[in-house]
CSV table of C-alpha atoms and ligand atoms in Angstrom, one decimal:
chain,number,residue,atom,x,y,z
M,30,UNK,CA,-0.8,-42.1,25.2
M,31,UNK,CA,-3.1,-42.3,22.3
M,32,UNK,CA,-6.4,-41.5,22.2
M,33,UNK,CA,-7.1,-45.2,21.6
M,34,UNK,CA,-5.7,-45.9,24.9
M,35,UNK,CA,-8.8,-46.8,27.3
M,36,UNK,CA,-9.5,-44.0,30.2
M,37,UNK,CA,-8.0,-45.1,33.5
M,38,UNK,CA,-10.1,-46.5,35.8
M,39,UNK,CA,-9.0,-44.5,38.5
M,40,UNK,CA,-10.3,-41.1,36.9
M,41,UNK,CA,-13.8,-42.8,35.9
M,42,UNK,CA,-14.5,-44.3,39.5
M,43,UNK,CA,-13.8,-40.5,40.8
M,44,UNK,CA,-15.1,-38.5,38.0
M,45,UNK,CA,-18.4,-38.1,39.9
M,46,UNK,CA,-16.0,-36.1,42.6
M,47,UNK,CA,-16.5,-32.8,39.6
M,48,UNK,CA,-19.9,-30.8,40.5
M,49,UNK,CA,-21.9,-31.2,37.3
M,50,UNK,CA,-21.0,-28.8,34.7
M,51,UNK,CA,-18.3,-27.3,35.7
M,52,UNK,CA,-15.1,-26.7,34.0
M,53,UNK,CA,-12.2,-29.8,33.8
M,54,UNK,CA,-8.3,-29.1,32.8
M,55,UNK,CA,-6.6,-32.0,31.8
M,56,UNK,CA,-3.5,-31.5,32.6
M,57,UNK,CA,-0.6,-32.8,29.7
M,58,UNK,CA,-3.5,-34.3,27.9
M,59,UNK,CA,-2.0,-36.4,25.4
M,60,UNK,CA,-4.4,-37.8,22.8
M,61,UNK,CA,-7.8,-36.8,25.2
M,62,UNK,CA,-8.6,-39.5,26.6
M,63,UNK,CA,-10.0,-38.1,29.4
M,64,UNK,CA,-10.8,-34.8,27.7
M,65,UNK,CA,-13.7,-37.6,26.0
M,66,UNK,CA,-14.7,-38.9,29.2
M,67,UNK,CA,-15.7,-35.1,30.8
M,68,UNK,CA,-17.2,-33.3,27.7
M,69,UNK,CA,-19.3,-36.8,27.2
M,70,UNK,CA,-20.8,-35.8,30.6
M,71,UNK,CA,-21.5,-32.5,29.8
M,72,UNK,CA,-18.2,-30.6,31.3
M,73,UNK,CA,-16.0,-27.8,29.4
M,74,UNK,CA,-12.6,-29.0,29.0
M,75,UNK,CA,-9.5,-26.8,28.4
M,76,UNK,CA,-6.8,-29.4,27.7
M,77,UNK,CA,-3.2,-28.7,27.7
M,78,UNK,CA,0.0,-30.1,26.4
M,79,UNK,CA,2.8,-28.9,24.2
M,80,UNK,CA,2.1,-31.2,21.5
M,81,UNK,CA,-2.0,-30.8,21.1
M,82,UNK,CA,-1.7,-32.8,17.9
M,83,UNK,CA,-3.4,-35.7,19.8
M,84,UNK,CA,-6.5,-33.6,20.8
M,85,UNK,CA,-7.2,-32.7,16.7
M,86,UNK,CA,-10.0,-34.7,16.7
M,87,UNK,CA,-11.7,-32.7,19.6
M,88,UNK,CA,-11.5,-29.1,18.2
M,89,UNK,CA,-14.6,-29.1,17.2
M,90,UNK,CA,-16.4,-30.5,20.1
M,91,UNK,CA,-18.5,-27.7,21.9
M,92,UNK,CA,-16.8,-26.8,25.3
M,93,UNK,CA,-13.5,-27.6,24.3
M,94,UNK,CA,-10.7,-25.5,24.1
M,95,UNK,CA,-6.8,-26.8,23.7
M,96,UNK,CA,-3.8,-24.8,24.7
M,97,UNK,CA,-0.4,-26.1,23.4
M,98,UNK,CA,2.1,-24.9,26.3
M,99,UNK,CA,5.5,-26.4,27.5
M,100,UNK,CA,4.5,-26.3,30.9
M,101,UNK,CA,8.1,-27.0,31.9
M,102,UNK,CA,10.5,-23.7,30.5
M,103,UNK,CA,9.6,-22.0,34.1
M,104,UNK,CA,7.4,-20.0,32.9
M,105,UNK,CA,4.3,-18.8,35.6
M,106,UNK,CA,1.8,-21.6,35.5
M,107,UNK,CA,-0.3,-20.4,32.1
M,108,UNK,CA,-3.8,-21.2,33.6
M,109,UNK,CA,-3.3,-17.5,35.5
M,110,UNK,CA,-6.0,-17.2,38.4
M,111,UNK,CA,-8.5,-20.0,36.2
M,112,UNK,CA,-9.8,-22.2,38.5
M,113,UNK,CA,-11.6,-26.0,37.8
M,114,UNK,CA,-14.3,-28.3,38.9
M,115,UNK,CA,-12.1,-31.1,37.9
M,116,UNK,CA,-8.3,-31.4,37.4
M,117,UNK,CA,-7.0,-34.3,35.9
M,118,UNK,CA,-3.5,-35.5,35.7
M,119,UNK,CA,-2.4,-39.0,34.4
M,120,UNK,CA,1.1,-40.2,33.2
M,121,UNK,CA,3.0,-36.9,33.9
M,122,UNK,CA,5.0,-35.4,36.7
M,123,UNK,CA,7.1,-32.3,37.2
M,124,UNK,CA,7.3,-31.4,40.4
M,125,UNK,CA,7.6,-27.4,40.3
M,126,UNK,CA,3.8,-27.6,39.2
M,127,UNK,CA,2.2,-29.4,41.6
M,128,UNK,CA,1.4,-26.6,43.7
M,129,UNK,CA,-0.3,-24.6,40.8
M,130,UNK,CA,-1.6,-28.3,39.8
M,131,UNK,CA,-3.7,-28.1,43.7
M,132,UNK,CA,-4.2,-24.5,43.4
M,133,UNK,CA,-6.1,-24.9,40.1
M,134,UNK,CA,-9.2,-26.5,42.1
M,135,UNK,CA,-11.8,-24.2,43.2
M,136,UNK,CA,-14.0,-24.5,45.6
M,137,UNK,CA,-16.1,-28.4,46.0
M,138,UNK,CA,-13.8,-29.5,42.6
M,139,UNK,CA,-11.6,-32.0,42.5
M,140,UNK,CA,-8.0,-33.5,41.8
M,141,UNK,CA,-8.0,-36.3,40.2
M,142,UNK,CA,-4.1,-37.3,39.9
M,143,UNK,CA,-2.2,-40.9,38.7
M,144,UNK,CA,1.1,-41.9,37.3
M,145,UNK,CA,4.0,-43.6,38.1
M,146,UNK,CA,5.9,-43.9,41.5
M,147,UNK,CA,9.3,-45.0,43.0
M,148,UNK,CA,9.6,-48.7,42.1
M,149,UNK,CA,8.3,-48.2,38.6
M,150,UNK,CA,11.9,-48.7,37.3
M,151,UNK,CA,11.3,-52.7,38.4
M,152,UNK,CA,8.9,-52.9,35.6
M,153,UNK,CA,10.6,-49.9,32.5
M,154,UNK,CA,9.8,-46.7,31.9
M,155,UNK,CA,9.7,-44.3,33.3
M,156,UNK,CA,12.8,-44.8,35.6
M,157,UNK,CA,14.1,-41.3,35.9
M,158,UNK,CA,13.0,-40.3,39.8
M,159,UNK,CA,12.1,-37.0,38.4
M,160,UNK,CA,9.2,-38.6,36.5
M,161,UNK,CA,8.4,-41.0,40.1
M,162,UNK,CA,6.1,-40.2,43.1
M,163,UNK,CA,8.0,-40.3,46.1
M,164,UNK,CA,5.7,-42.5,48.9
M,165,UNK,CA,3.4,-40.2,50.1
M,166,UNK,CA,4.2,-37.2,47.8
M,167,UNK,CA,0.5,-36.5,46.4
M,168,UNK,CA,-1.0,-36.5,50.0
M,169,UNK,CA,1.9,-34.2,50.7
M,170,UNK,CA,1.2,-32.0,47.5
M,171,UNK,CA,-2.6,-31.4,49.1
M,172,UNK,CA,-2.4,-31.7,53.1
M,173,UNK,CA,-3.8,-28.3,54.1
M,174,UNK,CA,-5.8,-27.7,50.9
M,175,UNK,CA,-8.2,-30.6,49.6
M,176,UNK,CA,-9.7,-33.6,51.7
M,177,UNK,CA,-8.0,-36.4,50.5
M,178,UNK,CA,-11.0,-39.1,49.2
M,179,UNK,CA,-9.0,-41.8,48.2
M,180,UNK,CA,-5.1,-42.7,47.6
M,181,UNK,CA,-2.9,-45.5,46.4
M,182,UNK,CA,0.4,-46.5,46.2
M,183,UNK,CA,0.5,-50.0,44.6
M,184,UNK,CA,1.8,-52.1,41.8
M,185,UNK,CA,-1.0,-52.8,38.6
M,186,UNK,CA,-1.3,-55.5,35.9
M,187,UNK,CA,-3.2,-52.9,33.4
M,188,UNK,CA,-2.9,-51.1,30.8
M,189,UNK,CA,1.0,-52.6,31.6
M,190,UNK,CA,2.8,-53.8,34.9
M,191,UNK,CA,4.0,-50.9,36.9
M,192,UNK,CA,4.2,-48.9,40.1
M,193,UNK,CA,2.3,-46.3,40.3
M,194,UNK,CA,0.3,-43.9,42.9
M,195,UNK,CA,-2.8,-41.8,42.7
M,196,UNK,CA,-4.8,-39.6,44.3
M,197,UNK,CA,-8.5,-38.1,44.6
M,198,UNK,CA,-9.0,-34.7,46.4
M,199,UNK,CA,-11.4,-32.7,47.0
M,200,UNK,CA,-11.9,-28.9,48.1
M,201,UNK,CA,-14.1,-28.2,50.6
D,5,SAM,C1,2.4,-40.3,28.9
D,5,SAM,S1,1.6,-39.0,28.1
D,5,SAM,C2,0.1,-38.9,29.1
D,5,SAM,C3,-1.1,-38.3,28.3
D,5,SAM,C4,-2.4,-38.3,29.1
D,5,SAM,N1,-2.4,-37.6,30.3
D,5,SAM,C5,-2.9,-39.7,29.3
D,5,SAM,O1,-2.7,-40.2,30.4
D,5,SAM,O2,-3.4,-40.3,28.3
D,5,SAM,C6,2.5,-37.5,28.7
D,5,SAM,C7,2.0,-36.2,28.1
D,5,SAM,O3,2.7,-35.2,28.7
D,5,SAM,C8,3.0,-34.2,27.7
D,5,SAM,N2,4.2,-33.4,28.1
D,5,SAM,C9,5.4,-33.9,28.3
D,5,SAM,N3,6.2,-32.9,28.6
D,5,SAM,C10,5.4,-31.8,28.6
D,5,SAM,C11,5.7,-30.4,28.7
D,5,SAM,N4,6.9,-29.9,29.0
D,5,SAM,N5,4.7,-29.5,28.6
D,5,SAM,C12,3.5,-29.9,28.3
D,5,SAM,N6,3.2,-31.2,28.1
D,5,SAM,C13,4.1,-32.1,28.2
D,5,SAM,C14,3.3,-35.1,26.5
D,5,SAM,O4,3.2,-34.3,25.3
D,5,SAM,C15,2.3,-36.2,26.6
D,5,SAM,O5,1.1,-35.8,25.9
């Protein structure tokens, strides 16, 4: 997605879930869009994705920092022991990550995760289930680590028609 594509509404209502000033990773960032939204209210950003073409325009905001990683060779997860106020994942699933993905939230951040679910192939792409939520899966990926503030599994209108789920955590 491009960085003219509008944030999603589902990481502005719980963007307010990151304690002020702390550090966000925005995880397979894309063009930044929500890179924009955090350091616009005053929080570092390290955004990630193995194409950081999309994030040009933001090198020389202060508090930004872009890594260009293919987070899927099997590599260790590249953020090491870093830990975030906010984690943000939109549009992008593998699987073997999600426990680094939970991990990566220190203490009183958040997770703030969306993107397409089983069912999605109703509306096009992505269809491939390794790209799909299973029912359930986020709340699965946290149970034991964050309080779960909100979750959804539902079918939406906007940006396109599609099944998606998403999920805002919190570590207390
Ligand atoms: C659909 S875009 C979503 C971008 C952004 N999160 C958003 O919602 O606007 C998926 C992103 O995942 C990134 N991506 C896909 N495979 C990746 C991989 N193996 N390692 C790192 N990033 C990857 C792509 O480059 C792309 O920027």
């Amino acid at each position: 997605m491009g960085r003219e594509t509008p944030p999603s509404p589902w990481v502005l209502r719980h963007a307010g879930l990151v304690p002020a000033g702390r550090a966000v990773l925005d995880l397979a960032c894309g063009g930044g869009r929500h890179s924009v939204v955090f350091l616009a209210t005053g929080h570092p950003v390290t955004a990630v994705d193995r194409d950081i073409s999309g994030v040009a325009h933001l090198t020389e905001r202060p508090g930004f920092n872009a890594r260009q990683v293919d987070l899927e060779t099997g590599a260790p997860w590249p953020l090491g022991r870093s830990s975030f106020g906010g984690v943000v994942v939109t549009n992008y699933l593998h699987r073997p990550l999600l426990p680094d993905i939970v991990a990566a939230v220190e203490p009183s951040g958040a997770l703030i995760y969306e993107t397409f679910a089983v069912g999605n192939e109703a509306f096009g792409k992505p269809t491939n289930p390794d790209f799909l939520l299973r029912p359930g899966e986020l709340l699965e990926a946290v149970r034991g680590h964050l309080e779960v503030i909100a979750y959804e599994h539902l079918t939406v209108e906007q940006p396109k028609p599609a099944k998606i789920q998403r999920l805002a955590a919190v570590r207390r």
